XYZ file of C-alpha atoms in Angstrom:
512
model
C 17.097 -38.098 35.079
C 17.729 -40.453 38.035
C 20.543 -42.071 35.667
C 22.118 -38.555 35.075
C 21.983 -37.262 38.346
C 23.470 -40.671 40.080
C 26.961 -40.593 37.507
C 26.911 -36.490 39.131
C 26.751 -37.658 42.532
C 29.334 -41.022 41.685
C 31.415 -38.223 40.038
C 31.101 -35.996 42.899
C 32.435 -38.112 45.401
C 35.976 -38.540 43.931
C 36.286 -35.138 43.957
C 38.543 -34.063 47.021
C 36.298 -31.918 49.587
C 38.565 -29.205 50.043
C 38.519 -28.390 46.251
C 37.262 -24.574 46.115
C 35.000 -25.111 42.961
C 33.346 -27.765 44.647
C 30.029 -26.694 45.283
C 29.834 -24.292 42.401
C 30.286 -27.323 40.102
C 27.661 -29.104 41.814
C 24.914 -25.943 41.224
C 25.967 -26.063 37.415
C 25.447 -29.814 37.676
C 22.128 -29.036 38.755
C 21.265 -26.698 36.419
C 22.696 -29.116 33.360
C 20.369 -31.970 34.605
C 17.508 -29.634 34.274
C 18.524 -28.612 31.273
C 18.878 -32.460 29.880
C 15.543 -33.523 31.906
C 13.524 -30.446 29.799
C 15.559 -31.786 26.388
C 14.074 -35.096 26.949
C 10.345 -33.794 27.676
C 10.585 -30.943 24.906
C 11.896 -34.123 22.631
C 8.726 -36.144 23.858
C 6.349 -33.621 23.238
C 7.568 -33.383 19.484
C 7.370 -36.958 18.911
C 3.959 -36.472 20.295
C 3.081 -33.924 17.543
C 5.031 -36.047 14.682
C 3.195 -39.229 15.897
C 0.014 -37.384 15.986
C -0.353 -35.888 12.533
C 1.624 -38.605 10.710
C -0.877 -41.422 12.376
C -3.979 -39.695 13.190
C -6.274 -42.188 12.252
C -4.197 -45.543 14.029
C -3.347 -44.130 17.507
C -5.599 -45.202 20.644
C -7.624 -42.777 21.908
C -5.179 -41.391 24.748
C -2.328 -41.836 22.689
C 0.796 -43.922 22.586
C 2.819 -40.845 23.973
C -0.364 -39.067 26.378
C 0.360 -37.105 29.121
C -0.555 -39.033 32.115
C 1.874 -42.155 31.230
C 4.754 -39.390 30.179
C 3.557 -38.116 34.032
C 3.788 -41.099 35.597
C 7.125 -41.810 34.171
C 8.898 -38.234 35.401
C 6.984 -39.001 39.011
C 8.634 -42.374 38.903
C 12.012 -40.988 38.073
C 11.626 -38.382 40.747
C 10.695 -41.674 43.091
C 13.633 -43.515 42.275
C 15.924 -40.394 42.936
C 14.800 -40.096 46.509
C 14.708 -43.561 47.201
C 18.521 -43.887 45.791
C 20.043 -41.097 46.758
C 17.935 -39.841 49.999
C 17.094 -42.970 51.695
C 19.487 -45.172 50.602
C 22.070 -42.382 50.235
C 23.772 -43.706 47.330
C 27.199 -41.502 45.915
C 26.591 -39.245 49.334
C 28.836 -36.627 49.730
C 28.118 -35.321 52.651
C 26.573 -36.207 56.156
C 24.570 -34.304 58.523
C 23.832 -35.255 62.276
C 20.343 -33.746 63.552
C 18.253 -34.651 66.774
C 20.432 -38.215 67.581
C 19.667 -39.167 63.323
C 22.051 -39.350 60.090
C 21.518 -38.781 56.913
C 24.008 -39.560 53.752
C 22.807 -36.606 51.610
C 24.237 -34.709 48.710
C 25.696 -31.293 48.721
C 24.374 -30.219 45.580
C 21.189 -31.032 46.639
C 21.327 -29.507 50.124
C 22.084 -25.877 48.682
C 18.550 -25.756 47.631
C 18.656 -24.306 50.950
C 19.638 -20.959 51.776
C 20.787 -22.175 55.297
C 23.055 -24.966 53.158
C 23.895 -22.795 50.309
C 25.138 -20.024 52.336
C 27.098 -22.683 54.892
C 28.807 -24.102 52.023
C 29.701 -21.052 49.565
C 31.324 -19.086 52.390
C 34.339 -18.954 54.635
C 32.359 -21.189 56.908
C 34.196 -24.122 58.776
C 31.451 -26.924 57.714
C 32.205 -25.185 54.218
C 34.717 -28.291 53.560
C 33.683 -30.584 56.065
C 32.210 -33.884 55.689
C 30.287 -34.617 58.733
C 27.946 -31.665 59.807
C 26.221 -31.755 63.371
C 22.855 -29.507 63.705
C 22.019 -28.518 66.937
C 18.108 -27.363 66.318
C 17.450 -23.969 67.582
C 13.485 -24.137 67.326
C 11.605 -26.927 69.792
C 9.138 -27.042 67.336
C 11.213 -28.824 65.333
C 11.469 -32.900 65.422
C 12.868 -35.735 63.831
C 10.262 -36.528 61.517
C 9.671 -32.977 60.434
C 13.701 -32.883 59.300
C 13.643 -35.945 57.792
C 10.513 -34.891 55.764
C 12.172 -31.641 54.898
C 15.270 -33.139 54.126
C 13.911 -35.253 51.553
C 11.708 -32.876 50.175
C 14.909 -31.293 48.003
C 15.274 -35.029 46.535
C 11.465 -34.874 44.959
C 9.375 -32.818 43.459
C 6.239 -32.391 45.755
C 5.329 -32.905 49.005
C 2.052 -33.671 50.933
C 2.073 -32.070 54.791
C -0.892 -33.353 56.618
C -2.233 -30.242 58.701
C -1.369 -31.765 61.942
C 2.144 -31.646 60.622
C 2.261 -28.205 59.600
C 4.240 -26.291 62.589
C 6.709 -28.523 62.607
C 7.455 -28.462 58.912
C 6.960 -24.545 58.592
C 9.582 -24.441 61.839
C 11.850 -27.179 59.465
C 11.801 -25.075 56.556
C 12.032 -21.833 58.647
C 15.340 -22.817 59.350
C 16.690 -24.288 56.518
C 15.341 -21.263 54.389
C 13.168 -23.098 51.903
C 10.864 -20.177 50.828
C 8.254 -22.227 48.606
C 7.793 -24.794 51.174
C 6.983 -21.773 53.845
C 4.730 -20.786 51.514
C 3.006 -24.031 50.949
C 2.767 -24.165 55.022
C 0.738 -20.704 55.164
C -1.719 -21.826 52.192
C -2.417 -25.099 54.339
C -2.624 -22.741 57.800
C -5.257 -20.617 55.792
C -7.320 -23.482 54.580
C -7.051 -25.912 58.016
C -7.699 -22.938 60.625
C -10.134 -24.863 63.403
C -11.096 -25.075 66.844
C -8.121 -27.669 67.164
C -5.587 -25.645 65.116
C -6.394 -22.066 65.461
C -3.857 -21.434 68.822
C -1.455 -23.478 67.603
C -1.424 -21.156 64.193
C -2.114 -17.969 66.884
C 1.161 -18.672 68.927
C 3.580 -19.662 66.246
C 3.007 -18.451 63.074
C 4.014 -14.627 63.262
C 6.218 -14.188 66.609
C 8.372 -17.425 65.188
C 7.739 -17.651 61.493
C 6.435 -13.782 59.829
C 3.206 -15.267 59.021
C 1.333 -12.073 60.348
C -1.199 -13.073 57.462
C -2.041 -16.314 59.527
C -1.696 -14.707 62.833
C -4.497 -12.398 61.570
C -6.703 -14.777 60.156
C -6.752 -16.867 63.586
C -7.771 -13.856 65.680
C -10.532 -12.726 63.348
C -11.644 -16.763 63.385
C -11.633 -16.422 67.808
C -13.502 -13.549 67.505
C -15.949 -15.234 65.244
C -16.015 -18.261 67.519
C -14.912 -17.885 70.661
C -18.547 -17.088 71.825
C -20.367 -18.963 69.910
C -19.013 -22.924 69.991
C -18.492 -22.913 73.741
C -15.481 -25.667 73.055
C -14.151 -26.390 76.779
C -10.809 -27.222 74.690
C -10.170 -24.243 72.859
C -11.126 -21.930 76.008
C -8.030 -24.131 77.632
C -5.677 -22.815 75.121
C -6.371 -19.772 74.840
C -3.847 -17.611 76.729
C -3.998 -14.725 79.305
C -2.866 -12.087 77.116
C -4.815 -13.516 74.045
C -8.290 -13.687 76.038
C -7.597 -10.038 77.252
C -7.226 -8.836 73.420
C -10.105 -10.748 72.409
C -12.159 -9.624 75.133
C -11.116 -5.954 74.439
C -12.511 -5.819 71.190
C -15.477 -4.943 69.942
C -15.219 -7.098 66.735
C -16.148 -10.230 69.189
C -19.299 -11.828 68.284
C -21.246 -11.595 71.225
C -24.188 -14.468 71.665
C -27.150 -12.675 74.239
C -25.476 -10.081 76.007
C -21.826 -8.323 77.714
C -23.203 -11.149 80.693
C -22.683 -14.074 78.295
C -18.941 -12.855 77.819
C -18.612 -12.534 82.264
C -19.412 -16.044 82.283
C -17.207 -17.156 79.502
C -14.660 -15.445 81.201
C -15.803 -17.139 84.544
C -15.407 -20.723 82.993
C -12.008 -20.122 81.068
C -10.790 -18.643 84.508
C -11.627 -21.467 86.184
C -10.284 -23.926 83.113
C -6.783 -21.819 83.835
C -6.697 -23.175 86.957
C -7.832 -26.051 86.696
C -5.824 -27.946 83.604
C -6.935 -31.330 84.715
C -11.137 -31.090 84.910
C -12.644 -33.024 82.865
C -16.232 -32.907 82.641
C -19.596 -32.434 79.951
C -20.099 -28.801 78.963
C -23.251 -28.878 81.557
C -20.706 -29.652 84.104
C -18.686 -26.477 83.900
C -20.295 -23.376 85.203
C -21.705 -25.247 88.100
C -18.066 -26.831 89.050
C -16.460 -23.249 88.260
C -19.603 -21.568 90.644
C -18.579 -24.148 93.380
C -14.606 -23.819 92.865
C -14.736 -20.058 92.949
C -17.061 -20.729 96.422
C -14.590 -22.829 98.468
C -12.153 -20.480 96.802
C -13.627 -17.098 98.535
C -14.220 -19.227 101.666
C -10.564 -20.063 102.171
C -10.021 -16.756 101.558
C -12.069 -15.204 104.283
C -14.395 -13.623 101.721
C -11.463 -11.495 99.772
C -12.513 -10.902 95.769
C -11.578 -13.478 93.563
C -9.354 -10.629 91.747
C -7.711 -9.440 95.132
C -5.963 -13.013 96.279
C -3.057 -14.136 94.941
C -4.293 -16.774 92.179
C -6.850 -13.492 91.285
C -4.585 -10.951 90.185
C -3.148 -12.905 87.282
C -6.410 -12.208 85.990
C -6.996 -8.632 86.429
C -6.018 -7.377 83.019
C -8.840 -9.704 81.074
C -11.465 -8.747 84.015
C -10.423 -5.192 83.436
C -11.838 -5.589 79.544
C -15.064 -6.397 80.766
C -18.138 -3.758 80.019
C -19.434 -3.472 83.441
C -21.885 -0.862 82.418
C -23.809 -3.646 80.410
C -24.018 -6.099 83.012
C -25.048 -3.964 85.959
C -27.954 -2.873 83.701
C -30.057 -6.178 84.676
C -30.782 -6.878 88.156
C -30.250 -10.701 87.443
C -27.032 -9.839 86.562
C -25.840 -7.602 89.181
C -26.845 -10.059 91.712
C -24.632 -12.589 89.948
C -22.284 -10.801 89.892
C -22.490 -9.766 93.921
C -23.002 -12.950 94.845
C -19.930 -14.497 92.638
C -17.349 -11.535 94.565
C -14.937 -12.117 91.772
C -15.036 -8.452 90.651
C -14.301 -6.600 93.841
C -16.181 -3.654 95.140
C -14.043 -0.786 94.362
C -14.376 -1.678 90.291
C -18.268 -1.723 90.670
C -18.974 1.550 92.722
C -17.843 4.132 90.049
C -19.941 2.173 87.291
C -22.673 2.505 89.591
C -22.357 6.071 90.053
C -22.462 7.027 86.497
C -24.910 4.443 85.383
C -27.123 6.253 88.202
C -26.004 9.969 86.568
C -26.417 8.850 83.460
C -29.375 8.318 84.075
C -30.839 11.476 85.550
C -28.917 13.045 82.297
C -31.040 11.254 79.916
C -34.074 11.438 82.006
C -34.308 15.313 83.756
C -32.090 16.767 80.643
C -34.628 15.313 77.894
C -31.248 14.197 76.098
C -32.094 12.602 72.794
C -28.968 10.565 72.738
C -25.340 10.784 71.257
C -24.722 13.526 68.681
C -20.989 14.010 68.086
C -20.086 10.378 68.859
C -16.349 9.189 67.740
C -15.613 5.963 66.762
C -13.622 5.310 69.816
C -16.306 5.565 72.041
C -18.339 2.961 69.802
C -15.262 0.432 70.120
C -14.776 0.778 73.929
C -17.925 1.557 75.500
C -20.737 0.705 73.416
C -23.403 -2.489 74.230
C -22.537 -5.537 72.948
C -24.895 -7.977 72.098
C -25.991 -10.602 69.699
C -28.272 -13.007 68.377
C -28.700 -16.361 65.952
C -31.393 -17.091 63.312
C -31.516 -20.507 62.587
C -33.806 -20.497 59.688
C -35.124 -18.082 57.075
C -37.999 -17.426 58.986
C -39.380 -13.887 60.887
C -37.543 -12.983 64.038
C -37.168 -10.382 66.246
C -34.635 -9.713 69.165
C -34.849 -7.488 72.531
C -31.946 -7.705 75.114
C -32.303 -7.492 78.804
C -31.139 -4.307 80.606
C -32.095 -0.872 80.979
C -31.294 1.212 78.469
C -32.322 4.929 79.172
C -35.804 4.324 78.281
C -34.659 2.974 74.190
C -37.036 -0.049 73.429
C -35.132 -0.916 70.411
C -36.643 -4.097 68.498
C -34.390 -5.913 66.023
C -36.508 -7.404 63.477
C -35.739 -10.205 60.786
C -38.167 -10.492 57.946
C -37.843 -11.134 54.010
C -34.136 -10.819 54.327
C -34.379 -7.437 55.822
C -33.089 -6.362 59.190
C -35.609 -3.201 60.421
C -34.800 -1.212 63.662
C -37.729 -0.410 65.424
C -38.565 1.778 68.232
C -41.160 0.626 70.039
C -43.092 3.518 72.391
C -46.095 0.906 73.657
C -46.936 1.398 77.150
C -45.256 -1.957 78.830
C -42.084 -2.187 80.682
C -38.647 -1.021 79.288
C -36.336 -1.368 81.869
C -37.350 1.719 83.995
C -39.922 2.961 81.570
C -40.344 4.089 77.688
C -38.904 7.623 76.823
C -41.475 9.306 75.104
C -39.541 11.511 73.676
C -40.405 12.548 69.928
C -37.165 11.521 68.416
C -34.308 9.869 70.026
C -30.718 8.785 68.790
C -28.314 5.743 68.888
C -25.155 4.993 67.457
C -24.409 1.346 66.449
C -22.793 -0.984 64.086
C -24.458 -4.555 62.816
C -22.730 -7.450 61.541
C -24.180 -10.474 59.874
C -21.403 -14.089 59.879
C -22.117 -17.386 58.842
C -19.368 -20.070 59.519
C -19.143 -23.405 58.335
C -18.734 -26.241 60.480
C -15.248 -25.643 61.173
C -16.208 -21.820 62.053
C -14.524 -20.418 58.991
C -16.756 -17.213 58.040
C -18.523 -18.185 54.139
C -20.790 -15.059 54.491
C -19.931 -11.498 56.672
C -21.701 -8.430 55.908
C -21.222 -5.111 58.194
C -23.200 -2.039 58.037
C -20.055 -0.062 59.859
C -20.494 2.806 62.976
C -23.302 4.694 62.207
C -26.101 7.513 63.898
C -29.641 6.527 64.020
C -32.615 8.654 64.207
C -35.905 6.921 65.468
C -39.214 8.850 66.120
C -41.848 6.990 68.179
C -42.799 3.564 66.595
C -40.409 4.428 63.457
C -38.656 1.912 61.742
C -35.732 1.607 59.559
C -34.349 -0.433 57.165
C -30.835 -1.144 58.018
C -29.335 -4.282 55.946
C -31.303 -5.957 52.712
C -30.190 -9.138 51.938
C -32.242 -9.593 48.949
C -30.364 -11.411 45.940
C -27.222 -12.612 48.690
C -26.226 -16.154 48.849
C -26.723 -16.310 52.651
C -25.863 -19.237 54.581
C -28.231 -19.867 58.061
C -27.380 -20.505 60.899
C -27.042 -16.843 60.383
C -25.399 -15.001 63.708
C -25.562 -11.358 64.117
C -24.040 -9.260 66.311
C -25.192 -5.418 67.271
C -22.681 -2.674 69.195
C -25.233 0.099 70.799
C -24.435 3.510 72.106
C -27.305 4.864 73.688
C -26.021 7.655 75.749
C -22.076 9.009 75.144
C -20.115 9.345 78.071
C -18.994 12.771 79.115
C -15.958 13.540 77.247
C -13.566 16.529 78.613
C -12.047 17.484 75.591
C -13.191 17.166 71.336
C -10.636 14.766 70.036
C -9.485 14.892 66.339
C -10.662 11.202 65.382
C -13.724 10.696 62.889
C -17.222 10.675 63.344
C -19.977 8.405 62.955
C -21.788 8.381 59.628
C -26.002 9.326 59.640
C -27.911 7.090 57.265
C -30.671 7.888 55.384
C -34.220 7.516 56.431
C-alpha cells in the first residue's frame, strides 16, 4: 500500500494543476488503492485457509500467516505512509500555510475533508492553486491540533489525549471530518471532570452541535457542584451558568437552601477575586471579611445595590429565600452579611408570617392541587449523604408549619415519618390528624470523578401522613448501590396562593 500510493502521488505531481480532472482522478486513485490494499488482505486470508487445512498438523500454534503479524504489517504500512508522505512530504502536490507552519501534503488525501473536497471540486480560486494560506477562524484552534488533524487523513487511527480534545474537535470542526467529531464527543462523554466539565460546558454545543455533551456537563454540575466544594471549578463557572444551575431544582443540595447562599457567597467572592489563593478553610472567612471592608467602603449599601453587586443580581435572584429565613441562624447571617438588600427580604417575610397563620388558624392540611411548577420553583431543597450501609435518619433545620418530617435509612429502605412527639418543631408540632406534602427524592452515587454510576428518583409526588405514620417511599432491595450514597429531597409543605388554575399536570398520590 505505501508502494502504491507513493507511484499515485509521483504520478500526480507531473500532472499540470490546472488540469480539470485533476482531483477527480485523485478520488478514483483512492478508491483503486483500497481496492488493491483489500485484494492483498482478501488474498492473505485465503492463503491462510489453504495453509491451514493443507498443513494442519506442521504449523506453530499462532500460525505462519496469524492475525496479529498480518496486523502489524498493515499498521506498519499505514506508518510508513505518514512518515513519507505527511512528514516528509514526499510527491506533495499541494501546500497549505496555517498559524505561521507548512505542510507539503497531498490533494487526494486532503479531500477526505469536506472543507478540502468542496475547495477543490468547485469554482473556487485555491481550486487550482498550489500554495493555500488558512487563516483559522476558531481560537480554539492551534498549531499542534492542525498538525495532528492534518496527519490524521495519512493514517488510520488516532489517539487524542483528553486534554487535547477542544482543540482537535475545533480542528476537525472546521475541516469537516465527521468521524473524528465523533470520536471527540465519545472521549467528552467518558473524560467529563471537575477539570474538564466547563471547558466541555462552553464549547461543545454553542461552537461545535454537541448539545449531547453540553447536556451531560450540566446534569454532572448539578450532581457536583454542591457536593465537592472544588475552589477551581466554582472559578469557572460563569454568571449565567451559576444562575441556571442555581435555578433548578435538579441541583443536589448538601444540608439545606443555606448551604447553596454560601456557595453562592464564596463563588461571588472567587468572581472577584481571580487571584486568591488559599486552603478551602480559608475561603468563607476571607469572602466574610472581603464582603466587610466591601460594605464599609460603601457606607453600608447592599452588596447587590453597588456597582460590583448588580452583576450579580440575576444568580441572587434564584435563591429560595423562603428556606433560609426559616432558621433564625440563618436569617441573622444573612442580616448581618447585607448582601441581599432589604427590599428582597420584606415580602418573603410577609408571607412566610401569612403563611403561617394560614396553616395554623385555617387547620390547612397542606397542598392539594399542587402543579409541578410550583414543586420546581418554590419547593425546600435539601439533602443529605450516607456514607455507609448503616441506619440513618435526617431532620433539617427550619420551621416548617408545624411538619416534623423524619427521613429514615434502614435495610435499604427510605421511610417518611411523621413524628407528632411533644419536643420542639420549629414553632411547635401540628397535631393535626392527617397532614400533606408534596415532594420528590433522588438517590446519586458518583465515582471519584463525580460521574453518576447509580441515580434513582421517585418523581413529584402527594404524601399523606397521619400522626406517627410512616411510609415506605424507595426500596433498594436487590440494587447494586454504590455508598457514599447522596440524596437529595424537594418539599412543599404549604402551596403558595395561586390566582388562577393553570393547565399544567398534577402531582401523582402514592399508595399507602
Amino acid at each position: 500500500m505505501g508502494a502504491l500510493s507513493s507511484r499515485m502521488m509521483w504520478l500526480r505531481r507531473d500532472r499540470a494543476p490546472e488540469e480539470p480532472g485533476a482531483v477527480r482522478d485523485g478520488q478514483e486513485a483512492v478508491e483503486m488503492e483500497a481496492a488493491v490494499v483489500q485484494g492483498e488482505e482478501e488474498g492473505e486470508e485465503a492463503q491462510l485457509s489453504t495453509s491451514q487445512v493443507g498443513h494442519k498438523r506442521k504449523t506453530s500454534p499462532g500460525g505462519p500467516l496469524a492475525k496479529a503479524p498480518r496486523r502489524e504489517r498493515i499498521k506498519d504500512k499505514s506508518r510508513s505512509i505518514y512518515q513519507a508522505l505527511f512528514l516528509r512530504g514526499e510527491g506533495s502536490d499541494i501546500q497549505i500555510r496555517a498559524l505561521g507552519e507548512e505542510w507539503n501534503l497531498h490533494r487526494v488525501y486532503l479531500c477526505q475533508a469536506g472543507y478540502f473536497a468542496s475547495m477543490f471540486s468547485g469554482a473556487w480560486r485555491e481550486t487550482h492553486m498550489n500554495t493555500i494560506e488558512i487563516q483559522m477562524p476558531d481560537e480554539n484552534i492551534d498549531r499542534e491540533a492542525l498538525h495532528e488533524v492534518l496527519g490524521s487523513l495519512y493514517r488510520d487511527s488516532m489517539i487524542i489525549p483528553p486534554c487535547r480534545v477542544v482543540a482537535i474537535l475545533a480542528t476537525a470542526s472546521m475541516l469537516q471530518l465527521d468521524e473524528l467529531i465523533q470520536q471527540c464527543r465519545e472521549i467528552m462523554k467518558d473524560t467529563v471532570s471537575a477539570q474538564s466539565v466547563c471547558n466541555y460546558y462552553y464549547f461543545s454545543a454553542e461552537n461545535y452541535g454537541l448539545q449531547d455533551i453540553r447536556t451531560i456537563c450540566r446534569q454532572w454540575l448539578l450532581d457536583n457542584l454542591m457536593t465537592q466544594r472544588n475552589e477551581e471549578l466554582l472559578m469557572e463557572v460563569s454568571l449565567d451558568l451559576m444562575r441556571e444551575l442555581i435555578a433548578s431544582s435538579d441541583l443536589l443540595v448538601m444540608e439545606v437552601e443555606m448551604d447553596i447562599y454560601t456557595t453562592l457567597k464564596k463563588w461571588t467572592f472567587l468572581q472577584l477575586q481571580p487571584t486568591w489563593r488559599g486552603t478551602r478553610r480559608a475561603l468563607l472567612p476571607d469572602a466574610n471579611s472581603w464582603f466587610a471592608r466591601h460594605r464599609g467602603e460603601s457606607e453600608g449599601a447592599p452588596f447587590l445595590e453597588t456597582e460590583q453587586g448588580r452583576a450579580f443580581i440575576p444568580v441572587f435572584q434564584q435563591l429560595r429565600l423562603a428556606y433560609i429565613i426559616c432558621d433564625l441562624p440563618s436569617a441573622l447571617i444573612i442580616d448581618q452579611d447585607a448582601l441581599i438588600p432589604a427590599a428582597w427580604l420584606t415580602p418573603v417575610y410577609k408571607e412566610q408570617w401569612l403563611a403561617l397563620l394560614r396553616a395554623e388558624q385555617t387547620k390547612e392540611i397542606g397542598p392539594v392541587d399542587v402543579y409541578v411548577s410550583d414543586l420546581q420553583g418554590n419547593s425546600m431543597r435539601c439533602g443529605g449523604q450516607l456514607q455507609r450501609d448503616e441506619q440513618c435518619s435526617w431532620r433539617w433545620a427550619g420551621f416548617n408549619f408545624g411538619w416534623d418530617l423524619v427521613v429514615c435509612y434502614n435495610n435499604r429502605r427510605i421511610v417518611f415519618r411523621r413524628s407528632a412527639l411533644n419536643k420542639s418543631c420549629g414553632l411547635g408540632v401540628s397535631l393535626l390528624w392527617q397532614r400533606k406534602v408534596a415532594f420528590r427524592l433522588r438517590l446519586v452515587s458518583l465515582d471519584r470523578n463525580g460521574r453518576a454510576i447509580f441515580r434513582r428518583d421517585t418523581e413529584y409526588q402527594m404524601l399523606s401522613l397521619r400522626k406517627d405514620q410512616e411510609l415506605e417511599v424507595v426500596n433498594l432491595e436487590n440494587q447494586d448501590v454504590v455508598f457514599p450514597l447522596y440524596m437529595a429531597c424537594n418539599f412543599l409543605y404549604i402551596p403558595r396562593e395561586r390566582g388562577t388554575a393553570q393547565s399544567e399536570d398534577s402531582c401523582k398520590s402514592p399508595e399507602s
